[in-house]
Coordinates of C-alpha atoms in Angstrom, one line a residue:
X1 CA 165.4 142.5 2.4
X2 CA 167.3 143.9 -0.6
X3 CA 169.0 141.3 -2.7
X4 CA 171.7 141.6 -5.3
X5 CA 171.0 140.8 -8.9
X6 CA 173.7 140.1 -11.6
X7 CA 173.9 138.5 -15.0
X8 CA 173.9 134.7 -14.6
X9 CA 172.5 134.6 -11.1
X10 CA 169.5 132.5 -12.1
X11 CA 171.9 129.9 -13.4
X12 CA 174.0 129.6 -10.2
X13 CA 171.5 130.0 -7.3
X14 CA 170.8 126.3 -7.2
X15 CA 173.9 125.1 -9.0
X16 CA 175.3 123.5 -5.8
X17 CA 172.6 120.9 -6.1
X18 CA 173.7 120.0 -9.6
X19 CA 177.4 119.7 -8.8
X20 CA 178.2 116.0 -9.2
X21 CA 179.1 114.2 -6.0
X22 CA 182.6 112.9 -6.2
X23 CA 184.6 110.6 -3.9
X24 CA 187.8 111.7 -2.4
X25 CA 190.8 109.6 -3.3
X26 CA 193.5 109.3 -0.7
X27 CA 197.0 109.6 -2.2
X28 CA 199.2 109.5 0.9
X29 CA 199.6 110.1 4.6
X30 CA 202.2 112.4 6.1
X31 CA 203.1 112.5 9.8
X32 CA 205.8 114.2 11.8
X33 CA 209.1 112.6 12.3
X34 CA 209.7 110.5 15.5
X35 CA 210.0 112.5 18.7
X36 CA 207.9 115.5 17.4
X37 CA 205.4 117.4 19.5
X38 CA 201.9 115.9 19.8
X39 CA 199.5 117.6 17.4
X40 CA 196.5 116.8 15.3
X41 CA 197.0 114.2 12.6
X42 CA 193.5 113.7 11.3
X43 CA 193.9 116.7 8.9
X44 CA 193.0 116.8 5.2
X45 CA 194.5 118.5 2.2
X46 CA 192.3 118.1 -0.9
X47 CA 193.5 118.9 -4.4
X48 CA 190.7 119.6 -6.9
X49 CA 188.0 122.0 -7.9
X50 CA 187.0 123.4 -4.6
X51 CA 183.3 123.4 -5.6
X52 CA 183.5 119.6 -6.0
X53 CA 185.7 119.3 -2.9
X54 CA 183.1 121.0 -0.8
X55 CA 180.4 118.8 -2.1
X56 CA 182.4 115.7 -1.3
X57 CA 182.8 116.8 2.3
X58 CA 179.0 117.0 2.9
X59 CA 178.3 113.4 3.9
X60 CA 180.8 113.5 6.7
X61 CA 181.0 117.1 7.7
X62 CA 177.7 118.8 6.9
X63 CA 176.8 121.0 9.9
X64 CA 180.1 120.0 11.6
X65 CA 182.6 122.7 10.7
X66 CA 183.2 125.1 13.6
X67 CA 185.3 127.7 11.8
X68 CA 185.6 128.6 8.2
X69 CA 188.2 131.0 7.0
X70 CA 188.5 131.8 3.3
X71 CA 190.7 134.2 1.3
X72 CA 189.1 134.1 -2.1
X73 CA 190.4 136.0 -5.2
X74 CA 189.7 139.7 -4.6
X75 CA 188.9 140.2 -8.3
X76 CA 191.5 143.0 -8.6
X77 CA 192.3 142.2 -12.3
X78 CA 195.8 141.2 -11.4
X79 CA 196.7 138.2 -13.6
X80 CA 200.4 138.0 -12.8
X81 CA 200.4 136.5 -9.3
X82 CA 200.9 132.8 -8.8
X83 CA 197.4 132.9 -7.3
X84 CA 195.5 134.4 -10.2
X85 CA 193.5 137.1 -8.5
X86 CA 190.9 137.2 -11.3
X87 CA 188.1 135.2 -12.7
X88 CA 189.7 134.7 -16.1
X89 CA 191.5 131.5 -15.0
X90 CA 190.9 128.9 -17.7
X91 CA 189.1 126.5 -15.2
X92 CA 186.7 129.2 -14.2
X93 CA 186.1 130.3 -17.7
X94 CA 185.3 126.7 -18.7
X95 CA 183.0 126.4 -15.7
X96 CA 181.1 129.6 -16.5
X97 CA 180.6 128.5 -20.1
X98 CA 179.1 125.2 -19.0
X99 CA 176.9 126.5 -16.2
X100 CA 176.0 130.0 -17.3
X101 CA 176.1 129.4 -21.0
X102 CA 176.1 132.1 -23.7
X103 CA 175.2 134.7 -21.1
X104 CA 178.8 134.2 -19.8
X105 CA 180.1 136.0 -22.8
X106 CA 178.5 139.2 -21.7
X107 CA 179.5 139.1 -18.0
X108 CA 181.5 141.8 -16.4
X109 CA 184.2 140.6 -14.1
X110 CA 181.9 141.3 -11.1
X111 CA 179.2 139.1 -12.6
X112 CA 181.8 136.4 -13.2
X113 CA 183.1 136.7 -9.6
X114 CA 179.6 136.4 -8.1
X115 CA 178.8 133.4 -10.3
X116 CA 181.9 131.7 -9.1
X117 CA 181.4 132.5 -5.4
X118 CA 177.7 131.9 -4.9
X119 CA 177.5 128.1 -5.1
X120 CA 180.7 127.8 -3.1
X121 CA 179.2 130.0 -0.4
X122 CA 176.0 127.9 -0.4
X123 CA 178.0 124.7 0.2
X124 CA 180.1 126.4 2.9
X125 CA 176.9 127.5 4.7
X126 CA 175.7 123.9 4.7
X127 CA 179.0 122.7 6.1
X128 CA 179.1 125.3 8.9
X129 CA 177.9 124.2 12.3
X130 CA 175.0 126.0 14.0
X131 CA 177.4 127.4 16.5
X132 CA 180.2 128.0 14.0
X133 CA 181.6 131.2 12.5
X134 CA 182.7 132.0 8.9
X135 CA 185.4 134.6 8.2
X136 CA 186.0 135.9 4.7
X137 CA 188.9 138.2 3.7
X138 CA 188.0 140.7 1.0
X139 CA 188.8 144.2 -0.2
X140 CA 186.9 147.1 -1.7
X141 CA 186.6 145.4 -5.2
X142 CA 183.9 143.0 -4.0
X143 CA 183.2 143.8 -0.3
X144 CA 179.8 145.5 -0.9
X145 CA 178.7 142.7 -3.3
X146 CA 179.9 140.0 -1.0
X147 CA 178.0 141.4 2.0
X148 CA 174.7 141.4 0.1
X149 CA 175.2 137.8 -1.0
X150 CA 176.1 136.7 2.5
X151 CA 173.0 138.5 3.8
X152 CA 171.0 136.6 1.3
X153 CA 172.5 133.2 2.2
X154 CA 172.7 133.6 6.0
X155 CA 170.1 136.2 6.7
X156 CA 170.4 139.9 7.1
X157 CA 170.8 139.7 10.9
X158 CA 173.5 137.1 10.9
X159 CA 176.6 139.2 10.5
X160 CA 178.7 139.3 13.6
X161 CA 181.1 141.9 12.4
X162 CA 182.7 143.6 9.4
X163 CA 186.3 143.7 10.6
X164 CA 188.7 146.2 9.1
X165 CA 192.3 144.8 9.0
X166 CA 195.1 147.4 8.8
X167 CA 197.5 145.7 6.4
X168 CA 200.9 146.6 7.8
X169 CA 203.7 147.2 5.2
X170 CA 204.6 149.4 2.3
X171 CA 201.9 151.2 0.4
X172 CA 201.9 152.7 -3.1
X173 CA 203.2 156.2 -2.6
X174 CA 201.9 157.2 -6.0
X175 CA 198.3 156.7 -5.0
X176 CA 196.3 159.8 -4.1
X177 CA 194.9 158.0 -1.1
X178 CA 197.0 155.1 0.3
X179 CA 194.8 152.1 0.9
X180 CA 196.0 150.4 4.1
X181 CA 193.1 148.2 5.0
X182 CA 191.2 145.1 3.9
X183 CA 188.0 143.6 5.4
X184 CA 187.0 140.4 7.1
X185 CA 183.3 139.7 6.9
X186 CA 182.2 137.5 9.8
X187 CA 178.9 135.6 9.8
X188 CA 177.3 133.0 12.0
X189 CA 174.1 130.9 11.7
X190 CA 173.2 131.8 15.3
X191 CA 175.0 135.0 16.3
X192 CA 173.3 135.1 19.7
X193 CA 175.1 131.9 20.7
X194 CA 178.6 133.3 19.8
X195 CA 180.4 133.6 23.2
X196 CA 182.7 136.5 24.1
X197 CA 185.9 135.6 22.4
X198 CA 188.6 134.5 24.9
X199 CA 191.2 136.8 23.3
X200 CA 192.5 140.3 23.7
X201 CA 193.2 142.6 20.7
X202 CA 196.9 142.3 20.0
X203 CA 197.4 146.1 19.8
X204 CA 196.6 146.3 23.6
X205 CA 199.7 147.2 25.6
X206 CA 201.0 144.6 28.1
X207 CA 200.3 146.7 31.1
X208 CA 196.6 147.1 30.4
X209 CA 194.0 146.2 33.1
X210 CA 192.5 143.8 30.5
X211 CA 195.2 141.3 31.4
X212 CA 194.5 141.5 35.1
X213 CA 192.6 138.4 36.5
X214 CA 190.6 140.7 38.8
X215 CA 189.0 144.0 37.9
X216 CA 187.5 146.4 40.5
X217 CA 185.5 149.4 39.4
X218 CA 183.0 151.8 41.0
X219 CA 179.5 151.4 39.7
X220 CA 178.7 155.1 40.5
X221 CA 177.8 156.6 37.1
X222 CA 175.5 159.6 36.6
X223 CA 174.1 160.7 33.3
X224 CA 171.1 160.5 31.0
X225 CA 171.5 156.8 30.5
X226 CA 171.9 156.2 34.3
X227 CA 169.1 158.0 36.1
X228 CA 169.4 158.5 39.8
X229 CA 167.6 155.8 41.9
X230 CA 167.8 154.3 45.3
X231 CA 169.0 150.8 46.1
X232 CA 168.7 149.2 49.5
X233 CA 171.8 147.3 50.6
X234 CA 170.5 144.8 53.1
X235 CA 172.1 143.7 56.3
X236 CA 175.0 141.3 55.6
X237 CA 176.1 143.2 52.4
X238 CA 179.9 142.8 52.1
X239 CA 182.2 145.7 52.9
X240 CA 186.0 145.9 52.2
X241 CA 187.1 146.7 55.8
X242 CA 186.6 144.7 58.9
X243 CA 184.9 147.1 61.4
X244 CA 183.8 150.7 61.6
X245 CA 181.2 153.2 60.4
X246 CA 180.5 155.0 57.1
X247 CA 178.6 158.1 58.0
X248 CA 175.3 159.3 56.5
X249 CA 175.7 161.9 53.8
X250 CA 173.6 164.0 51.5
X251 CA 176.3 165.6 49.4
X252 CA 178.4 163.9 46.7
X253 CA 177.7 160.5 45.2
X254 CA 176.4 158.2 46.3
X255 CA 174.1 159.8 48.8
X256 CA 173.8 157.5 51.9
X257 CA 170.5 157.7 53.8
X258 CA 171.6 156.4 57.2
X259 CA 174.7 155.4 59.1
X260 CA 176.5 152.2 57.9
X261 CA 177.7 150.1 60.8
X262 CA 180.2 147.5 59.8
X263 CA 181.1 144.3 61.8
X264 CA 183.1 141.4 60.3
X265 CA 183.2 143.1 56.9
X266 CA 179.4 143.2 56.7
X267 CA 176.6 145.8 57.1
X268 CA 174.9 145.4 60.4
X269 CA 171.6 147.0 59.2
X270 CA 170.1 147.7 55.8
X271 CA 170.9 151.2 54.3
X272 CA 169.6 153.1 51.3
X273 CA 172.2 154.3 48.7
X274 CA 171.2 156.8 46.0
X275 CA 173.0 157.5 42.7
X276 CA 173.1 156.7 39.1
X277 CA 174.3 153.2 38.6
X278 CA 176.2 151.4 35.8
X279 CA 175.3 147.9 36.8
X280 CA 172.1 148.2 38.8
X281 CA 170.5 145.0 37.5
X282 CA 173.6 143.0 38.3
X283 CA 173.7 144.5 41.8
X284 CA 170.1 143.5 42.4
X285 CA 170.9 140.0 41.1
X286 CA 173.8 139.8 43.5
X287 CA 171.6 140.8 46.4
X288 CA 168.9 138.3 45.4
X289 CA 171.6 135.6 45.2
X290 CA 172.5 136.2 48.9
X291 CA 175.8 137.9 48.1
X292 CA 177.1 134.9 46.2
X293 CA 179.0 135.5 42.9
X294 CA 176.9 135.9 39.8
X295 CA 177.9 135.9 36.1
X296 CA 177.9 139.1 34.0
X297 CA 177.2 139.2 30.3
X298 CA 180.8 138.2 29.5
X299 CA 180.6 135.1 31.8
X300 CA 182.8 136.8 34.5
X301 CA 182.2 135.9 38.1
X302 CA 181.0 139.2 39.7
X303 CA 180.6 140.3 43.3
X304 CA 179.9 143.8 44.8
X305 CA 181.4 145.5 47.8
X306 CA 181.1 148.8 49.7
X307 CA 184.4 150.6 49.8
X308 CA 185.5 152.7 52.9
X309 CA 184.8 155.8 50.8
X310 CA 181.1 154.8 50.6
X311 CA 181.3 153.9 46.9
X312 CA 179.8 150.6 45.7
X313 CA 182.3 148.7 43.6
X314 CA 182.1 145.6 41.3
X315 CA 184.8 143.0 41.5
X316 CA 185.0 140.8 38.4
X317 CA 187.1 137.7 38.2
X318 CA 187.8 136.2 34.8
X319 CA 189.6 133.1 33.6
X320 CA 189.5 134.2 29.9
X321 CA 189.6 138.0 29.3
X322 CA 187.9 139.2 26.2
X323 CA 188.5 142.3 24.2
X324 CA 187.9 142.2 20.5
X325 CA 187.5 145.3 18.5
X326 CA 186.4 145.7 14.9
X327 CA 189.7 147.2 13.7
X328 CA 192.4 144.5 13.5
X329 CA 196.0 145.6 13.7
X330 CA 199.4 144.3 14.9
X331 CA 198.8 141.0 13.2
X332 CA 201.6 140.9 10.7
X333 CA 201.7 141.6 7.0
X334 CA 201.7 139.8 3.7
X335 CA 205.3 141.1 3.1
X336 CA 206.5 139.6 6.4
X337 CA 204.7 136.3 5.6
X338 CA 206.3 136.2 2.2
X339 CA 209.7 136.6 3.8
X340 CA 208.9 133.8 6.3
X341 CA 207.9 131.5 3.4
X342 CA 211.1 132.4 1.6
X343 CA 212.9 130.9 4.6
X344 CA 211.1 127.6 3.7
X345 CA 212.2 128.0 0.1
X346 CA 208.6 128.7 -0.9
X347 CA 207.6 131.6 -3.1
X348 CA 204.0 132.8 -2.9
X349 CA 202.5 136.2 -3.5
X350 CA 200.6 138.0 -0.8
X351 CA 200.0 135.2 1.7
X352 CA 198.0 136.1 4.8
X353 CA 200.0 136.2 8.0
X354 CA 199.8 133.2 10.3
X355 CA 199.1 135.5 13.3
X356 CA 196.3 137.1 11.5
X357 CA 194.5 133.8 10.7
X358 CA 195.4 132.4 14.1
X359 CA 193.8 135.4 15.9
X360 CA 190.5 134.8 14.0
X361 CA 190.4 131.1 14.8
X362 CA 191.2 131.9 18.4
X363 CA 188.0 133.8 18.8
X364 CA 186.1 130.5 19.0
X365 CA 188.3 129.3 21.9
X366 CA 187.8 125.7 23.0
X367 CA 184.6 125.5 20.9
X368 CA 186.7 125.1 17.7
X369 CA 187.4 121.6 16.7
X370 CA 187.4 121.7 12.9
X371 CA 188.7 124.6 10.7
X372 CA 188.0 124.6 6.9
X373 CA 189.7 126.7 4.2
X374 CA 188.5 126.1 0.7
X375 CA 190.8 128.7 -0.9
X376 CA 193.9 127.3 0.8
X377 CA 196.6 129.0 -1.2
X378 CA 199.9 128.6 0.4
X379 CA 198.4 126.8 3.5
X380 CA 198.4 129.6 6.1
X381 CA 195.2 128.3 7.7
X382 CA 196.9 124.9 8.3
X383 CA 200.0 126.6 9.7
X384 CA 197.8 128.7 12.0
X385 CA 195.9 125.6 13.3
X386 CA 199.1 123.6 14.0
X387 CA 200.8 126.6 15.7
X388 CA 197.8 127.2 18.0
X389 CA 197.6 123.5 18.9
X390 CA 201.2 123.5 19.8
X391 CA 200.7 126.6 22.0
X392 CA 197.5 125.6 23.9
X393 CA 197.4 121.8 23.6
X394 CA 194.1 121.7 21.9
X395 CA 193.5 119.3 19.0
X396 CA 191.9 121.4 16.3
X397 CA 191.7 119.7 12.9
X398 CA 192.2 121.5 9.6
X399 CA 190.7 120.8 6.1
X400 CA 192.3 122.6 3.1
X401 CA 190.9 122.6 -0.4
X402 CA 193.1 123.9 -3.2
X403 CA 192.0 124.0 -6.8
X404 CA 195.3 125.0 -8.5
X405 CA 198.2 122.8 -9.4
X406 CA 200.5 123.9 -6.6
X407 CA 198.3 122.1 -4.0
X408 CA 201.1 119.5 -3.6
X409 CA 204.3 121.6 -4.4
X410 CA 203.4 124.6 -2.3
X411 CA 200.4 124.0 0.0
X412 CA 201.2 120.5 1.2
X413 CA 205.0 121.2 1.1
X414 CA 204.6 124.2 3.4
X415 CA 202.5 122.2 5.9
X416 CA 205.2 119.4 5.9
X417 CA 207.9 121.9 6.7
X418 CA 205.8 123.5 9.5
X419 CA 205.2 120.0 11.0
X420 CA 208.9 119.0 11.0
X421 CA 210.5 122.4 11.4
X422 CA 212.6 124.4 9.0
X423 CA 215.6 126.8 8.8
X424 CA 219.1 126.5 10.1
X425 CA 221.1 127.9 12.9
X426 CA 219.7 131.0 14.6
X427 CA 216.9 131.0 12.1
X428 CA 215.7 127.5 12.8
X429 CA 212.0 127.1 13.6
X430 CA 210.9 124.1 15.6
X431 CA 208.3 121.8 14.1
X432 CA 204.7 121.8 15.4
X433 CA 204.2 118.1 15.0
X434 CA 201.1 116.6 13.5
X435 CA 200.2 115.2 10.2
X436 CA 197.7 115.1 7.3
X437 CA 196.2 113.0 4.6
X438 CA 196.5 114.2 1.0
X439 CA 193.5 113.6 -1.3
X440 CA 192.4 114.3 -4.8
X441 CA 188.8 114.7 -6.0
X442 CA 188.1 111.4 -7.7
X443 CA 185.3 109.7 -9.6
X444 CA 181.7 110.8 -9.6
X445 CA 179.1 108.5 -7.9
X446 CA 176.7 108.9 -10.8
X447 CA 177.5 108.7 -14.5
X448 CA 176.3 111.3 -17.0
X449 CA 173.4 108.9 -17.9
X450 CA 172.2 109.1 -14.2
X451 CA 173.2 105.5 -13.5
X452 CA 175.4 104.5 -10.6
X453 CA 179.2 104.5 -11.3
X454 CA 179.7 101.0 -10.0
X455 CA 183.4 101.3 -10.2
X456 CA 183.5 103.3 -6.9
X457 CA 182.5 100.1 -4.9
X458 CA 179.7 99.1 -2.7
X459 CA 181.0 100.7 0.4
X460 CA 181.1 104.2 -1.1
X461 CA 177.6 103.7 -2.5
X462 CA 176.2 102.5 0.8
X463 CA 177.7 105.4 2.6
X464 CA 176.2 107.9 0.2
X465 CA 172.7 106.4 0.5
X466 CA 173.0 106.3 4.3
X467 CA 173.8 110.0 4.2
X468 CA 170.9 111.0 1.9
X469 CA 168.6 109.0 4.2
X470 CA 169.8 111.0 7.2
X471 CA 170.7 107.9 9.1
X472 CA 172.7 109.0 12.2
X473 CA 176.3 108.0 11.9
X474 CA 176.2 106.0 15.1
X475 CA 173.1 104.1 13.8
X476 CA 174.7 103.0 10.5
X477 CA 175.6 99.4 9.8
X478 CA 178.6 97.8 8.1
X479 CA 177.7 94.9 5.8
X480 CA 178.7 92.6 8.7
X481 CA 175.6 93.0 10.8
X482 CA 173.0 90.7 12.3
X483 CA 170.0 91.9 10.2
X484 CA 171.3 91.5 6.6
X485 CA 174.4 92.3 4.6
X486 CA 172.1 94.8 2.8
X487 CA 170.9 96.6 6.0
X488 CA 172.2 100.2 6.0
X489 CA 171.2 101.1 9.6
X490 CA 168.4 101.3 12.1
X491 CA 166.9 103.5 14.8
X492 CA 164.4 102.6 17.4
X493 CA 161.6 103.2 14.9
X494 CA 163.0 102.6 11.4
X495 CA 165.1 100.2 9.3
X496 CA 166.9 101.0 6.0
X497 CA 167.9 98.3 3.6
X498 CA 169.9 98.7 0.3
X499 CA 169.6 95.5 -1.7
X500 CA 172.3 96.2 -4.3
X501 CA 174.3 93.7 -6.3
X502 CA 176.7 94.9 -9.0
X503 CA 176.2 91.9 -11.3
X504 CA 172.5 91.1 -11.0
X505 CA 169.1 92.7 -10.8
X506 CA 167.7 92.7 -7.3
X507 CA 164.0 92.4 -6.3
X508 CA 162.1 93.3 -3.2
X509 CA 159.8 90.2 -2.7
X510 CA 158.5 88.1 0.1
X511 CA 161.6 85.8 0.2
X512 CA 163.9 88.8 0.7
X513 CA 161.7 90.2 3.4
X514 CA 161.8 86.8 5.1
X515 CA 165.6 86.9 5.1
X516 CA 165.8 90.0 7.2
X517 CA 166.6 89.1 10.8
X518 CA 164.5 91.9 12.3
X519 CA 164.4 90.0 15.6
X520 CA 168.1 90.9 16.1
X521 CA 167.1 94.5 16.7
X522 CA 166.3 95.7 20.2
X523 CA 162.9 97.0 19.0
X524 CA 160.9 96.1 15.9
X525 CA 160.9 99.0 13.4
X526 CA 157.7 100.7 12.6
X527 CA 158.9 101.9 9.2
X528 CA 161.0 100.2 6.5
X529 CA 162.8 101.9 3.6
X530 CA 164.0 99.3 1.1
X531 CA 166.0 99.9 -2.0
X532 CA 166.1 97.4 -4.9
X533 CA 166.1 97.3 -8.7
X534 CA 162.5 96.0 -8.8
X535 CA 159.6 95.4 -6.5
X536 CA 157.3 92.3 -6.7
X537 CA 155.0 93.5 -3.9
X538 CA 151.8 95.4 -4.6
X539 CA 151.1 98.9 -3.1
X540 CA 148.5 97.6 -0.6
X541 CA 151.0 95.2 0.9
X542 CA 153.7 97.9 1.1
X543 CA 151.2 100.3 2.8
X544 CA 150.0 97.7 5.2
X545 CA 153.5 96.8 6.4
X546 CA 154.8 100.4 6.4
X547 CA 157.3 99.7 3.7
X548 CA 158.7 102.5 1.4
X549 CA 160.2 101.0 -1.8
X550 CA 162.8 103.0 -3.6
X551 CA 164.1 102.0 -7.0
X552 CA 167.9 101.8 -7.7
X553 CA 169.2 104.2 -9.1
X554 CA 166.2 106.3 -9.9
X555 CA 165.1 107.0 -6.3
X556 CA 168.5 107.6 -4.8
X557 CA 168.5 111.2 -3.8
X558 CA 170.9 113.6 -5.5
X559 CA 172.0 116.4 -3.2

């Protein structure tokens, strides 16, 4: 598979491992005023470097995010917007200098952009659930580069679609060719498991048959891809009239090789029909299923019937119609979204429309529980989640990460106004209800000298070690457990112990082993992993009793 090379790539390919793990520090909680609509309240807004924010989310959310939508800088070179759409931001320049080194002085803006994006995409990939979907807005400046990078991270066969979004609004009349589109690259870890989206393209007219709960179509279809063949309809096959006869015929389609007698809306005898067919395999499955409904590839309940004309027709019933095309339109514009934000007294350049982001999220249907946006900007993704929840009664959760200083004054402020409502008189917009917790990226778990930062507290340290040991969340212990205040968790076959004391050196010895109340567990563990500052037991003893000793802090895994 072709891969993209750029100056500095070798410095950032594994940089996500080197990003210090930092704890999230809760600043406040916000909830809707009394009497508001019910909506999700377990939402997060995080202010801080989004690379560090993403790393801090791993212990709780790795492999658990159902939908990721990001709208990263397009690298257009425009440095006048509130959201600096360039990689010359001082924070990025400082980061490039630290990570890439002197090579960073020679980077083109494309090299810089790729260096900035790559480790963030790696962490987003880790956070994405196996059945999840990632959407990334981009334009022609970096679309080609981004696709190659995503192919490298996800795999070349993991792209679901490269959507083209027609950006409604005014275009530069001075341009030789007016650019009226952007892209949304859509990737999944397991594309085959992505179900047909339960949405219809918003440009479809209201009277379209796509909105009908029942669709009836002939399956007679002749052509190179539908060669003529015979199918035997057995006795009992359903017919759409109660009683009568369909005559044998050799002209027209389908050819009918025998007279069809019908009693009680069923064929009395088996009859051969001949034609080209559009759904032959489904028809055979229906017959094999003794004329009971079957599911087509879209999950629609499907039956077949012989019409009075002699045609065989399919009847499809659907609870959730699906019609998604790769060209997105009729989903609003950045200009209209800016005007809507102005009604909230918020100024922001080129925000994505709420309907646009909501449509993308809706493609996951009820399978979407958590939505992450690590380039949160003005907070459109949160707005879209809250609006969708208010409409369909689901309880999606949003997580926003915003690096820039307006995370509180714009991002969080917009979400507050969406939750409680805004505007006056005829322009008043009702609140969606809901709430969120506002966090900042706090202290690192490890100091520069590789030692533990003991200021973060024992609970945070224990949680980190439990995560690195892959102890299932439901198998983890608090310090108030029957085994030991140092026990981290246990499964049916293993026990993890973290003997840590801030003010003293701890030792793994016989006395400590004897203090463990292993009998309180339902089964005796076969394997023990025990952390301490020192070990007084020899290797043979450890091996004999299936004990893995890990030294604090040297053997605590960095991820």
